[in-house]
Amino acid sequence: MSVVMRGRGIVAGVVEAEALVTGDGISGWGGIDSSNGTIVERRHELVGECFTGKVLVFPTAKGSSGWSGHFQATRLMGTAPAAMVISVMTTKAALGAIVTRVPTVIAAEPDPVATIRTGDIVRVDGGAGTVEIVSRATTPTGSR
C-alpha cells in the first residue's frame, strides 16, 4: 500500500527518485555547495550528503534571499535535486523552487519530513501537488 501526501504544487512535473530527508532547514547561502550538490553547513545533520538527482525533503528554507540564487546555480551546473518537497511555505522556498525548475510540492499533509525516510523511492507530481511513497528503503540509514 502506498502513502500519498497532498499539498500545493509550486513547479509542475513528475519525478520518481530516491528521497534525501532532513528535519533541519536548508540554507542556500553558505549551506550548500552548488558545484557538486552537497550540504556543507557544518552543523547540519546532512553535512557532506549529496542531493543531486534525489528528492530533497526538508522543513523550510532558511537564511537570506540568496537561497534562490544558489539553488538556481545547481540547475545551471547540473547538480540540482530531482525534485523538492518542502513542509513550510515561505517566499524563499517558493522562489527557490521556481528558479531551480524541478518539480516541487509544498505544505503536504501528512508532513513529508515525518512520513518519508531517506532511501524511500518517492513520486513527486508538482502539477497535482502530490507526493507518493512508491517503495520503502530496505535498509534504514542514519538520516531520517
XYZ file of C-alpha atoms in Angstrom:
144
model
C 0.000 0.000 0.000
C 1.437 3.385 -0.954
C 1.268 6.555 1.121
C 0.083 9.692 -0.691
C 0.590 13.187 0.712
C -1.342 16.108 -0.739
C -0.091 19.667 -0.780
C 0.443 22.623 -3.069
C 2.309 22.185 -6.332
C 4.763 25.020 -6.974
C 6.599 23.701 -10.041
C 4.886 21.209 -12.365
C 6.480 17.978 -13.464
C 6.647 14.376 -12.329
C 9.746 12.713 -10.897
C 10.315 9.364 -9.237
C 13.582 9.097 -7.314
C 15.263 8.285 -4.026
C 14.477 10.618 -1.121
C 17.003 12.502 0.985
C 15.219 13.706 4.136
C 16.239 16.153 6.833
C 14.483 17.710 9.785
C 16.825 20.716 9.534
C 16.063 23.757 7.404
C 18.410 24.242 4.455
C 20.383 27.409 3.907
C 21.209 28.072 0.262
C 23.617 30.905 1.081
C 26.600 29.115 2.622
C 24.698 25.920 3.366
C 25.102 24.162 0.026
C 27.898 23.755 -2.491
C 26.249 24.410 -5.855
C 29.186 22.997 -7.800
C 28.671 19.454 -6.526
C 25.181 19.489 -4.970
C 26.164 18.834 -1.376
C 25.140 20.178 2.008
C 28.152 21.982 3.503
C 26.644 23.712 6.535
C 28.810 22.372 9.375
C 26.060 21.901 11.945
C 23.524 20.421 9.532
C 22.568 16.766 10.038
C 23.225 16.065 6.320
C 26.628 17.771 6.091
C 28.568 16.105 3.282
C 25.480 14.481 1.718
C 24.833 14.954 -1.998
C 21.288 15.829 -3.095
C 21.919 15.740 -6.861
C 19.269 13.634 -8.598
C 17.385 12.939 -5.360
C 14.086 14.160 -3.988
C 15.174 16.646 -1.338
C 12.669 16.626 1.557
C 13.096 19.338 4.194
C 11.020 21.529 6.510
C 11.889 25.024 5.293
C 14.332 27.314 3.542
C 16.431 29.364 5.923
C 18.785 32.271 5.524
C 18.694 35.186 3.140
C 17.114 35.636 -0.251
C 20.428 34.387 -1.689
C 18.893 30.930 -1.174
C 17.230 31.006 -4.577
C 20.400 32.089 -6.363
C 22.387 29.164 -5.009
C 19.693 26.645 -5.882
C 19.410 28.195 -9.364
C 23.154 27.602 -9.723
C 22.611 23.889 -9.046
C 20.273 23.773 -12.038
C 22.783 25.559 -14.251
C 25.632 23.288 -13.084
C 23.633 20.056 -13.367
C 23.769 19.370 -9.613
C 20.148 20.141 -8.688
C 17.888 17.791 -6.792
C 15.438 15.831 -8.961
C 12.552 17.359 -7.001
C 11.895 19.194 -3.748
C 9.306 18.581 -1.060
C 9.149 21.403 1.479
C 6.936 21.294 4.578
C 6.535 25.014 5.258
C 5.684 27.543 2.560
C 7.937 30.607 2.548
C 8.731 33.095 -0.180
C 12.353 31.831 -0.209
C 11.190 28.239 -0.710
C 8.752 29.147 -3.483
C 11.247 31.352 -5.326
C 13.982 28.744 -4.927
C 11.744 26.069 -6.405
C 10.779 28.252 -9.342
C 14.344 29.181 -10.299
C 15.596 25.616 -9.762
C 12.851 24.394 -12.115
C 12.414 20.992 -10.507
C 9.026 19.531 -9.563
C 8.148 20.900 -6.127
C 5.360 20.311 -3.627
C 4.948 22.484 -0.543
C 2.844 22.077 2.623
C 1.812 18.463 2.030
C -0.164 16.516 4.612
C 0.725 14.370 6.384
C 4.067 16.098 6.975
C 6.574 14.641 4.490
C 9.546 15.160 6.849
C 7.855 12.903 9.410
C 6.476 10.433 6.839
C 9.229 9.898 4.244
C 12.564 8.261 5.130
C 15.895 8.718 3.401
C 16.231 5.988 0.789
C 12.492 5.665 0.127
C 11.530 5.907 -3.528
C 9.012 8.708 -3.917
C 6.997 10.103 -6.792
C 6.562 13.869 -6.798
C 3.858 15.349 -9.019
C 4.266 19.112 -8.883
C 1.248 19.708 -11.106
C -1.130 17.700 -8.931
C 0.556 18.689 -5.664
C 1.073 15.089 -4.551
C 3.951 13.112 -3.083
C 3.689 9.325 -3.040
C 5.961 6.835 -1.315
C 6.358 4.207 -4.026
C 8.585 1.887 -2.003
C 10.252 1.969 1.389
C 14.012 1.877 1.842
C 15.120 -1.669 2.511
C 17.846 -0.692 4.951
C 17.381 2.119 7.456
C 20.023 4.820 7.140
C 21.459 7.180 9.723
C 19.373 10.024 8.281
C 15.641 10.363 8.838
